[in-house]
Structure formats: structure tokens, C-alpha cells
Amino acid sequence: MPPAATPTATPGKVPRHLAVIMDGNGRWAQQRHRPRAIGHRAGARAVNLCIDFCLDKGIEALTLFAFSSENWGRPADEVGALMKLFMNALEREVDELHRRGVRIRFIGERGRFADAIRARMDEAEARTAGNGRLALNIAASYGGRQDIAAAARGLAEDVAAGRLQPGDIDEALFDSRTALAGLPAPDLFIRTGGDHRISNFLLWQLAYTELWFTETLWPALDAATLQRALDDFASRERRFGLTGAQVSGAQNGMTSA
Ligand code: IPE
Ligand code: IPE
Ligand code: MG
């Protein structure tokens, strides 16, 4: 459905790219006196809800933080439960996502996953590579600092090999070596679970992203909460370092004074 069908959002101010930290699974389960793994399972349902919402609103790209490079340090049984859930999701959800025109990509250190999971990730990417309705990026074993370090390493290797001069390195070239190269930077960032921090998500890419936080725990996510984030986004003035007059002049088609 095109964004114009959204009753409450200002037309034209739907984010092109939404980035989400899906946080609060463990607390959701603990509130119910259940093991944390149950919270992760419930969280997988919220992932589907979020994808449906983006498809419905005509959002072009969705980047979900599923597992950070630091999350490997959690107790082995929790990491194991999460790996099982990834594998199940890869087995169960890819067909339907493909049918709906979703292009799936995984960002992060894929080498740390078991062979079977890696193979499924490769398969899902290859299978959906031609889709253009929604670019879905799953950040798994991802860290923003690691992303930046990998880009720097690649550029340094090119300089050392004589393929590149240090003076050639600018923001655009650096960006082209990061995990989300080729996509517009996220317009809107949402974190559920009540904490107000980035937790090593997309550090380079979030430079001018609008940030939105909610107390709602990820498994309790509903479309109304996502709509509140979109409505708030539509009401904000993004200035990118300019003055309000410059920005509103540009929006009215006037040249800035
Ligand atoms: C987010 O929920 C999922 C992952 C980090 C894998 P948490 O597991 O961090 O849940 P809380 O924050 O402990 O409630
Ligand atoms: C961020 O949540 C990572 C994911 C949601 C995948 P965490 O629960 O790991 O973040 P902290 O530890 O609260 O900063
Ligand atoms: Mg957490």
C-alpha cells in the first residue's frame, strides 16, 4: 500500500529507511516468570509484525538489530536458543518474504555462525536478491565499531597495494565500504525496551537519523506503537546543520537567503 493511504502521517514524510533495535525480549519473559528464550520466541512474532508494517507503509528499507557482536558473551544456553530461533526463522520465513518481494541481506560477522546457519543466510540472500519492494537487512553478529574498522581495514589494504591514494578517501568512498553501502542512511531509528542508547548499532550511518524511543518491550510491539513513531517523525524538522528558515524555504521551493 502506498504511504498516501496512511491516515495519520503527513504524506511524503514517511521514512525511506527505518532502523530498529529490538530490545526487551528478556524482560518481557521475566515479567511472565518464563525463561528468556520464551521472550526471544515471542520477539520473532514482532519481527513479522514490523516487516508487515513497513510493507504496508511503503518503507523502502528496514534494518533490524537481531544480535550484536557483544551478545555472543551471553550465557551459552541463551546464545544456543537464539541460534535455534535464527535457524527456524531462516527455514520458515524466507519463502513468504520472497513471495512478498522482500530482499534479505545479513550484515555482521557471518564467519562466527555455524556452517548450517551461514549456508541458509547465503541461500536467502541469493534467492531474494532480485526483489525490490523492501530491502530487509538483518544485523546479526553486528557491531557498529566493527563495521567502521572493517571499512578502514579495506581502504588501508587498497592503499598499501597501491590501488588507492590516501587523498582519495572521502565520506562517500568510506560509506561505500560499510555494511549498508548503497542504501540511503536510516531516516528514523526506533529502540524498544526503554533504554536510551545506541548499543553499538549503526554508528557511522546514524549521524543524522531521527531517534525515537519507547518503553514498549519488543515482544509487545503493535502497529499503533510503530505508527506513533512515524507520526512523530512526520512532525519533526530535519535541519542537517542548516537554519530552520533555510530548511522551510527549501521545502517551499524558495532559494535560501
Ligand atoms: C533483545 O532483547 C534481543 C537480543 C539482544 C538478542 P534482550 O534479550 O536484550 O532483552 P532484555 O533487554 O534483556 O530485556
Ligand atoms: C542491543 O540490545 C542489541 C540487540 C537488540 C540485538 P542489548 O540488550 O544487547 O543492549 P544493551 O546491553 O542493553 O546495551
Ligand atoms: Mg537488551
Coordinates of C-alpha atoms and ligand atoms in Angstrom, one line a residue:
M1 CA 0.0 0.0 0.0
P2 CA 1.5 3.4 -0.8
P3 CA 2.3 5.9 2.0
A4 CA -0.6 8.2 0.9
A5 CA -3.0 5.6 2.3
T6 CA -1.8 6.2 5.8
P7 CA -4.5 8.2 7.5
T8 CA -2.4 10.0 10.2
A9 CA 1.0 10.5 8.7
T10 CA 2.0 13.6 6.6
P11 CA 2.2 12.4 3.0
G12 CA 5.8 12.5 1.8
K13 CA 7.3 12.2 5.3
V14 CA 7.3 8.5 5.7
P15 CA 10.9 7.3 6.4
R16 CA 12.6 5.7 3.4
H17 CA 14.8 3.7 5.8
L18 CA 13.9 2.5 9.3
A19 CA 16.5 1.1 11.7
V20 CA 15.3 -0.7 14.8
I21 CA 16.9 -2.0 18.0
M22 CA 14.6 -4.8 19.0
D23 CA 15.2 -4.8 22.8
G24 CA 13.3 -6.1 25.8
N25 CA 12.7 -9.8 25.0
G26 CA 14.4 -11.0 28.2
R27 CA 12.4 -8.6 30.4
W28 CA 9.1 -9.5 28.7
A29 CA 9.7 -13.1 29.6
Q30 CA 10.9 -12.4 33.1
Q31 CA 7.7 -10.4 33.8
R32 CA 5.8 -13.6 32.9
H33 CA 8.2 -15.7 35.1
R34 CA 9.3 -17.5 31.9
P35 CA 12.8 -18.2 30.6
R36 CA 14.4 -15.5 28.5
A37 CA 14.3 -17.8 25.5
I38 CA 10.5 -17.6 25.5
G39 CA 10.9 -13.8 25.2
H40 CA 13.1 -14.3 22.1
R41 CA 10.5 -16.6 20.6
A42 CA 7.8 -14.0 21.2
G43 CA 10.2 -11.4 19.7
A44 CA 10.2 -13.3 16.4
R45 CA 6.5 -12.7 16.1
A46 CA 7.1 -9.0 16.5
V47 CA 9.7 -9.1 13.7
N48 CA 6.9 -10.3 11.3
L49 CA 4.6 -7.5 12.5
C50 CA 7.3 -4.9 11.9
I51 CA 8.0 -6.2 8.4
D52 CA 4.3 -6.2 7.6
F53 CA 4.0 -2.6 8.8
C54 CA 6.9 -1.5 6.6
L55 CA 5.4 -3.2 3.5
D56 CA 2.1 -1.6 4.3
K57 CA 3.6 1.9 4.6
G58 CA 5.8 1.7 1.5
I59 CA 9.0 2.0 3.6
E60 CA 11.9 1.0 1.3
A61 CA 14.5 -0.3 3.7
L62 CA 14.3 -1.9 7.2
T63 CA 17.4 -2.7 9.2
L64 CA 16.8 -4.8 12.3
F65 CA 19.4 -5.3 15.1
A66 CA 18.9 -9.0 15.9
F67 CA 22.2 -9.9 17.6
S68 CA 25.1 -7.7 18.5
S69 CA 28.8 -8.7 18.4
E70 CA 28.7 -8.3 22.2
N71 CA 25.6 -10.6 22.6
W72 CA 28.0 -13.6 22.0
G73 CA 29.1 -13.0 25.6
R74 CA 25.6 -14.0 27.0
P75 CA 25.2 -17.4 28.8
A76 CA 25.7 -20.3 26.4
D77 CA 22.1 -21.6 26.7
E78 CA 20.7 -18.2 25.7
V79 CA 23.0 -17.9 22.7
G80 CA 22.1 -21.5 21.8
A81 CA 18.4 -20.7 22.0
L82 CA 18.9 -17.7 19.8
M83 CA 20.8 -19.7 17.2
K84 CA 18.0 -22.2 17.1
L85 CA 15.5 -19.4 16.5
F86 CA 17.6 -17.9 13.7
M87 CA 17.7 -21.3 12.0
N88 CA 14.0 -21.9 12.4
A89 CA 13.2 -18.4 11.1
L90 CA 15.5 -19.0 8.1
E91 CA 13.7 -22.2 7.4
R92 CA 10.2 -20.9 7.9
E93 CA 10.0 -17.3 6.8
V94 CA 12.1 -16.9 3.7
D95 CA 9.6 -18.3 1.2
E96 CA 6.9 -15.9 2.3
L97 CA 9.2 -12.9 2.4
H98 CA 10.4 -13.8 -1.1
R99 CA 6.8 -14.1 -2.3
R100 CA 6.1 -10.6 -0.9
G101 CA 9.1 -9.0 -2.8
V102 CA 11.4 -8.6 0.2
R103 CA 15.2 -8.6 -0.5
I104 CA 17.0 -10.1 2.5
R105 CA 20.6 -9.3 3.5
F106 CA 22.6 -10.1 6.6
I107 CA 25.1 -7.6 7.9
G108 CA 27.7 -8.5 10.6
E109 CA 30.4 -11.1 11.1
R110 CA 28.9 -14.1 9.3
G111 CA 32.0 -16.2 10.0
R112 CA 31.1 -16.6 13.6
F113 CA 27.9 -18.5 12.9
A114 CA 27.7 -22.3 12.4
D115 CA 28.0 -23.6 8.8
A116 CA 24.4 -24.6 8.6
I117 CA 23.2 -21.1 9.5
R118 CA 25.7 -19.4 7.2
A119 CA 24.5 -21.6 4.3
R120 CA 20.9 -20.6 5.0
M121 CA 21.8 -16.9 5.1
D122 CA 23.7 -17.2 1.8
E123 CA 20.7 -19.0 0.3
A124 CA 18.2 -16.5 1.5
E125 CA 20.2 -13.6 0.1
A126 CA 20.8 -15.3 -3.3
R127 CA 17.1 -16.3 -3.6
T128 CA 15.7 -12.8 -2.8
A129 CA 18.5 -10.7 -4.5
G130 CA 16.2 -9.6 -7.4
N131 CA 13.4 -8.3 -5.1
G132 CA 12.7 -4.6 -4.9
R133 CA 9.8 -4.0 -2.6
L134 CA 11.5 -3.8 0.7
A135 CA 15.3 -4.1 1.5
L136 CA 15.4 -6.1 4.8
N137 CA 18.8 -6.0 6.5
I138 CA 19.2 -8.3 9.5
A139 CA 22.2 -7.2 11.7
A140 CA 23.4 -10.4 13.2
S141 CA 26.8 -10.6 15.0
Y142 CA 26.9 -6.9 14.0
G143 CA 28.8 -4.1 15.7
G144 CA 29.0 -0.5 14.5
R145 CA 32.7 -0.2 15.5
Q146 CA 33.5 -3.5 13.8
D147 CA 31.7 -2.2 10.7
I148 CA 33.8 1.0 10.7
A149 CA 37.1 -0.9 11.5
A150 CA 36.4 -3.3 8.6
A151 CA 35.8 -0.4 6.2
A152 CA 39.1 1.3 7.4
R153 CA 41.0 -2.0 7.0
G154 CA 39.8 -2.5 3.4
L155 CA 40.8 1.0 2.5
A156 CA 44.2 0.6 4.1
E157 CA 44.7 -2.6 2.2
D158 CA 43.9 -0.8 -1.1
V159 CA 46.4 2.0 -0.2
A160 CA 49.1 -0.5 0.7
A161 CA 48.6 -2.3 -2.6
G162 CA 48.8 1.0 -4.5
R163 CA 45.2 0.8 -5.7
L164 CA 44.2 3.9 -3.9
Q165 CA 45.8 7.2 -2.7
P166 CA 45.1 8.3 0.9
G167 CA 43.7 11.6 -0.6
D168 CA 41.1 9.6 -2.5
I169 CA 39.4 8.6 0.8
D170 CA 36.4 10.8 1.5
E171 CA 33.0 10.2 3.2
A172 CA 31.4 8.7 0.1
L173 CA 34.2 6.3 -0.5
F174 CA 34.3 5.3 3.2
D175 CA 30.5 4.8 3.1
S176 CA 30.8 2.5 0.1
R177 CA 32.9 0.1 2.3
T178 CA 30.4 -0.1 5.1
A179 CA 27.8 -2.8 5.6
L180 CA 24.8 -0.8 4.3
A181 CA 26.6 0.6 1.3
G182 CA 24.2 1.6 -1.5
L183 CA 21.2 2.3 0.8
P184 CA 20.2 5.8 2.0
A185 CA 21.1 6.3 5.7
P186 CA 18.3 5.5 8.1
D187 CA 15.8 8.3 8.4
L188 CA 14.3 7.0 11.6
F189 CA 15.7 4.9 14.4
I190 CA 13.5 3.1 16.9
R191 CA 14.6 1.4 20.1
T192 CA 12.1 -0.6 22.1
G193 CA 12.6 -1.6 25.7
G194 CA 13.1 1.8 27.4
D195 CA 16.8 2.3 27.2
H196 CA 18.1 5.4 25.5
R197 CA 21.3 4.2 23.9
I198 CA 22.8 3.0 20.6
S199 CA 24.5 -0.1 21.9
N200 CA 27.0 -0.2 19.1
F201 CA 24.4 -0.4 16.3
L202 CA 24.9 1.7 13.1
L203 CA 27.4 4.3 14.4
W204 CA 28.5 5.6 11.0
Q205 CA 25.1 5.6 9.4
L206 CA 23.1 7.2 12.2
A207 CA 24.8 10.6 12.0
Y208 CA 21.6 12.5 11.1
T209 CA 19.0 9.9 11.8
E210 CA 15.9 10.9 13.9
L211 CA 15.9 8.9 17.2
W212 CA 12.7 7.6 18.8
F213 CA 12.5 5.5 22.0
T214 CA 9.6 3.6 23.5
E215 CA 9.2 1.8 26.8
T216 CA 7.3 -1.0 25.0
L217 CA 9.2 -4.3 25.2
W218 CA 9.9 -5.8 21.7
P219 CA 7.5 -8.8 22.0
A220 CA 4.7 -6.4 23.0
L221 CA 5.1 -4.3 19.8
D222 CA 2.0 -3.4 17.9
A223 CA 1.3 -1.4 14.8
A224 CA -0.1 1.5 16.8
T225 CA 3.3 2.0 18.5
L226 CA 5.1 1.9 15.2
Q227 CA 2.5 4.4 13.8
R228 CA 3.3 6.7 16.8
A229 CA 6.9 6.7 15.8
L230 CA 6.0 7.5 12.2
D231 CA 3.7 10.3 13.2
D232 CA 6.4 11.8 15.5
F233 CA 8.9 11.5 12.6
A234 CA 6.5 13.3 10.2
S235 CA 6.2 16.2 12.6
R236 CA 9.9 16.8 13.0
E237 CA 12.0 19.3 11.1
R238 CA 15.3 17.8 9.9
R239 CA 17.8 20.6 9.6
F240 CA 21.1 18.8 8.8
G241 CA 23.0 21.7 10.3
L242 CA 21.2 24.4 8.5
T243 CA 18.8 27.0 10.0
G244 CA 15.1 26.5 10.2
A245 CA 14.5 29.3 7.7
Q246 CA 16.8 27.7 5.2
V247 CA 15.1 24.3 5.6
S248 CA 11.5 25.6 5.4
G249 CA 12.5 27.9 2.4
A250 CA 13.8 24.8 0.6
Q251 CA 10.6 22.9 1.4
N252 CA 8.5 25.7 -0.1
G253 CA 10.7 25.7 -3.2
M254 CA 12.3 29.1 -2.3
T255 CA 16.0 29.7 -2.5
S256 CA 17.7 30.4 0.9
A257 CA 18.7 33.9 1.8
Ligands
IPE1 C1 16.9 -8.1 22.6 O1 16.3 -8.4 23.9 C2 17.3 -9.4 21.9 C3 18.8 -9.6 21.8 C4 19.6 -8.8 22.3 C5 19.2 -10.8 21.2 P1 17.1 -8.7 25.2 O2 17.5 -10.2 25.2 O3 18.3 -7.8 25.2 O4 16.1 -8.4 26.3 P2 16.4 -7.5 27.6 O5 16.9 -6.2 27.2 O6 17.3 -8.3 28.4 O7 15.0 -7.4 28.2
IPE2 C1 21.1 -4.3 21.7 O1 20.5 -4.8 22.8 C2 21.3 -5.5 20.7 C3 20.1 -6.1 20.1 C4 18.9 -5.7 20.3 C5 20.3 -7.1 19.2 P1 21.3 -5.2 24.1 O2 20.3 -5.7 25.1 O3 22.4 -6.1 23.7 O4 21.9 -3.8 24.6 P2 22.4 -3.3 26.0 O5 23.3 -4.4 26.5 O6 21.2 -3.1 26.8 O7 23.1 -2.0 25.7
MG3 MG 18.5 -5.9 26.0

